[in-house]
mmCIF file of C-alpha atoms in Angstrom:
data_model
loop_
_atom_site.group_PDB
_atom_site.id
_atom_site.type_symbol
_atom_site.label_atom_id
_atom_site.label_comp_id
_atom_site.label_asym_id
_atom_site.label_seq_id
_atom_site.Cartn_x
_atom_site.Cartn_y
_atom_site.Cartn_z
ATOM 1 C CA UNK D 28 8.875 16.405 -5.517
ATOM 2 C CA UNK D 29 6.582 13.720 -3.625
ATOM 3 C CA UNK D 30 8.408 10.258 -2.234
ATOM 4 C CA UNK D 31 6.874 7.077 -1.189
ATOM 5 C CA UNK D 32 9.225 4.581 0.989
ATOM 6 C CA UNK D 33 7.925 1.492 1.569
ATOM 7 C CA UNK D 34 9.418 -0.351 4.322
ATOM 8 C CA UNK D 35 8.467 -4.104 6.517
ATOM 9 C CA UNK D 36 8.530 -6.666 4.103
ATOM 10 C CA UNK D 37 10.444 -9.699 4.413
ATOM 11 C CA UNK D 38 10.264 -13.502 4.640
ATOM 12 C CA UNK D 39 7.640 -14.990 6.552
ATOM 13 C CA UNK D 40 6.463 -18.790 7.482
ATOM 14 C CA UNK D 41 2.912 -19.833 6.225
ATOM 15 C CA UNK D 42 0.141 -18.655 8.944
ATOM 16 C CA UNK D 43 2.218 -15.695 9.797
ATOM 17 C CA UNK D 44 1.922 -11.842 10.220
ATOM 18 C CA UNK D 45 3.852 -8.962 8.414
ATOM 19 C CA UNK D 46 2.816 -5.121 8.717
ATOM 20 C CA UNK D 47 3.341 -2.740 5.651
ATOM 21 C CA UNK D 48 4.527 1.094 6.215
ATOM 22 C CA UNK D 49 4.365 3.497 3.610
ATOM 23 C CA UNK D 50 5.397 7.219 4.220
ATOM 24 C CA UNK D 51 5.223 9.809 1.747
ATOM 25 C CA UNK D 52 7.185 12.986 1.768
ATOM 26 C CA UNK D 53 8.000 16.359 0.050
ATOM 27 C CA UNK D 54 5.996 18.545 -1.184
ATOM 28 C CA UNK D 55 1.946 17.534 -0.098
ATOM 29 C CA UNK D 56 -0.684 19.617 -0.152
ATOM 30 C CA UNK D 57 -3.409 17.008 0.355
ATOM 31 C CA UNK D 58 -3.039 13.245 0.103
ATOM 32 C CA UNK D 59 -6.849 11.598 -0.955
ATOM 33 C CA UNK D 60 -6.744 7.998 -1.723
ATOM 34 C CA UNK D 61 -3.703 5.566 -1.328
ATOM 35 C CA UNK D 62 -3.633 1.804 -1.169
ATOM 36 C CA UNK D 63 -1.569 -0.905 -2.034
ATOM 37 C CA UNK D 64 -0.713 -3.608 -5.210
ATOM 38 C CA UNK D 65 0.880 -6.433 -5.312
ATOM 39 C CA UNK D 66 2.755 -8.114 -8.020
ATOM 40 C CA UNK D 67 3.816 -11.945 -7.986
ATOM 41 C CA UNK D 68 6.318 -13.237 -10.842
ATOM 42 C CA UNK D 69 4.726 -13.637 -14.036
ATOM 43 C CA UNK D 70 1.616 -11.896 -13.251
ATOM 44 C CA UNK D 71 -0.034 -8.377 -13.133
ATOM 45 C CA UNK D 72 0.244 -5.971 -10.535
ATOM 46 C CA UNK D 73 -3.111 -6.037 -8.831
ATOM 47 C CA UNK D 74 -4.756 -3.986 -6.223
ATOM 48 C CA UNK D 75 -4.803 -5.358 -2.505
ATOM 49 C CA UNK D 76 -6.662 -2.561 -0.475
ATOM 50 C CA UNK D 77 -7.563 1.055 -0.980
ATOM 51 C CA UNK D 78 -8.646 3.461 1.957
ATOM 52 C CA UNK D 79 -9.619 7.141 1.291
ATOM 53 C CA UNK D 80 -8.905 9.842 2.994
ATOM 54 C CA UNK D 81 -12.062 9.927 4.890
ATOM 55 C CA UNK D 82 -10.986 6.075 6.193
ATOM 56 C CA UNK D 83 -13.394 4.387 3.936
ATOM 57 C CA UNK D 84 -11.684 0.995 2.622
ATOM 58 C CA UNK D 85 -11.968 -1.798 0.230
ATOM 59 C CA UNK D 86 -9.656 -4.856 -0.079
ATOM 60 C CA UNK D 87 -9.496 -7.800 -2.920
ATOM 61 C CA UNK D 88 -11.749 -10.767 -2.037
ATOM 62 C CA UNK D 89 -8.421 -13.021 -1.724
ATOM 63 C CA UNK D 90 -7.408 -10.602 0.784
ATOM 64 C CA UNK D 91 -10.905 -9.923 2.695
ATOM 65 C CA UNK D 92 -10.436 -10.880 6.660
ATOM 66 C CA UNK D 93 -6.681 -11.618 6.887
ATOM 67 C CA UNK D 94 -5.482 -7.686 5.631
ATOM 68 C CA UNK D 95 -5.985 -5.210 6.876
ATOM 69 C CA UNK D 96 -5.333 -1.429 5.429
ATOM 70 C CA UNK D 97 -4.989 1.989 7.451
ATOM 71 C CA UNK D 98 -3.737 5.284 7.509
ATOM 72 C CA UNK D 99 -1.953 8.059 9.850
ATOM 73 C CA UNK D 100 -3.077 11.383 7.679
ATOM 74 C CA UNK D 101 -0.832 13.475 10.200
ATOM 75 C CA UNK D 102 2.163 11.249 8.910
ATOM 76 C CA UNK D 103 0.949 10.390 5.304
ATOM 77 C CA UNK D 104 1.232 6.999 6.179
ATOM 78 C CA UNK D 105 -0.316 4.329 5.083
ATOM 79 C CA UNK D 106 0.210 0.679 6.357
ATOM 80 C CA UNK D 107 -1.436 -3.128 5.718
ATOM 81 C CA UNK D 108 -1.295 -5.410 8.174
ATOM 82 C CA UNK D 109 -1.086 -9.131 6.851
ATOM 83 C CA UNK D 110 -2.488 -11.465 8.738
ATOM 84 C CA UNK D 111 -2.552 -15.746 8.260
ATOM 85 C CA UNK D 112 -0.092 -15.199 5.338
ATOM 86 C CA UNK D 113 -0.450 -17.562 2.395
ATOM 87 C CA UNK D 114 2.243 -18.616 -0.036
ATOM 88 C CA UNK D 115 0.101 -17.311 -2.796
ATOM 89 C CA UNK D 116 0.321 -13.994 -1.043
ATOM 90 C CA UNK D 117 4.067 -13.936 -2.184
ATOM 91 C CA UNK D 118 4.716 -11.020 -4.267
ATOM 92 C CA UNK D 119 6.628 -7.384 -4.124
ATOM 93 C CA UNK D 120 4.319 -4.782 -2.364
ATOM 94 C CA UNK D 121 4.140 -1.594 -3.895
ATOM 95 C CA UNK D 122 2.236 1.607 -2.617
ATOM 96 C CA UNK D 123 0.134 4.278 -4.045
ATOM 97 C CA UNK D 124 -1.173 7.270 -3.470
ATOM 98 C CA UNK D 125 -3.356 10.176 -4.740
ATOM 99 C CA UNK D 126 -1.930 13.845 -4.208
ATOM 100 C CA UNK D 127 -2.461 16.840 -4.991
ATOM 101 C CA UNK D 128 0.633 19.154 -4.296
ATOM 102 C CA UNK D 129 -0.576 22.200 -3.541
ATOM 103 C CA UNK D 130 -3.626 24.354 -3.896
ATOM 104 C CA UNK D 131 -3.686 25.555 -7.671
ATOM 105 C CA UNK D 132 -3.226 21.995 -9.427
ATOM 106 C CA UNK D 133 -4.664 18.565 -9.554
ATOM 107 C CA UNK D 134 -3.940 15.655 -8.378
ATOM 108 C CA UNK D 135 -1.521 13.103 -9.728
ATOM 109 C CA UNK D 136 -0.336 9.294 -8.352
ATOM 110 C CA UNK D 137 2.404 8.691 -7.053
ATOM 111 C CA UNK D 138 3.973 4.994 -6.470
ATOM 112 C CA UNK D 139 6.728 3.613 -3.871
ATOM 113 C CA UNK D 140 9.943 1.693 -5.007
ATOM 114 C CA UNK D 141 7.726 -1.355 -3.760
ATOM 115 C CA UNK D 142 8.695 -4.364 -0.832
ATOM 116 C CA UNK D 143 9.101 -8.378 -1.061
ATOM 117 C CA UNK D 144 7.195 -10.359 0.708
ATOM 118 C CA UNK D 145 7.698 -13.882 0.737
ATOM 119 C CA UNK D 146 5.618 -16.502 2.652
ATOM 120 C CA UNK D 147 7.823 -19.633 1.862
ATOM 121 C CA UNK D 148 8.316 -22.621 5.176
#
């Protein structure tokens, strides 16, 4: 079984910085992609950056040069710093991630229990 914990949200003034943490555990083989959504109230979950497991990484436009997403592969962590925080950026955090659990099957997604974030003054 394969468990993502997501874990640094909170509330935060306009202008502000949070970082994201998100650890998986159990039984990994090989973790490729993982990244992060974000879903605000009354809207779809949407994707806020993606890094793979060679380090390569994309973000959303509204996103691009205020987050930032990385990864520890010895820890199966991935994280998202948030820089110059936005109301709009308000929304539960969830993470995501691509592994395969062992040699002799593919690979499935797995998703954490997801984070609040609120930027509110």
């Amino acid at each position: 079984q394969v468990q993502l914990v997501e874990s640094g949200g909170g509330l935060v003034q306009p202008g502000g910085s949070l970082t994201l943490s998100c650890a998986a555990s159990g039984s990994i083989f090989r973790i490729n992609a993982m990244g992060w959504y974000r879903q605000a109230p009354g809207k779809e979950r949407e994707l806020v950056a993606v890094i793979t497991s060679a380090s390569t990484t994309n973000q959303a436009d509204s996103v691009k040069g205020r987050f930032t997403i990385s990864r520890e592969n010895g820890k199966n962590t991935v994280y998202l710093q948030m820089n110059s925080l936005k109301p709009e950026d308000t929304a539960v955090y969830y993470c995501n991630a691509n592994i395969q659990r062992n040699a002799w099957v593919g690979t499935t997604i797995h998703w954490g229990q997801g984070t609040q974030v609120t930027v509110s003054s």
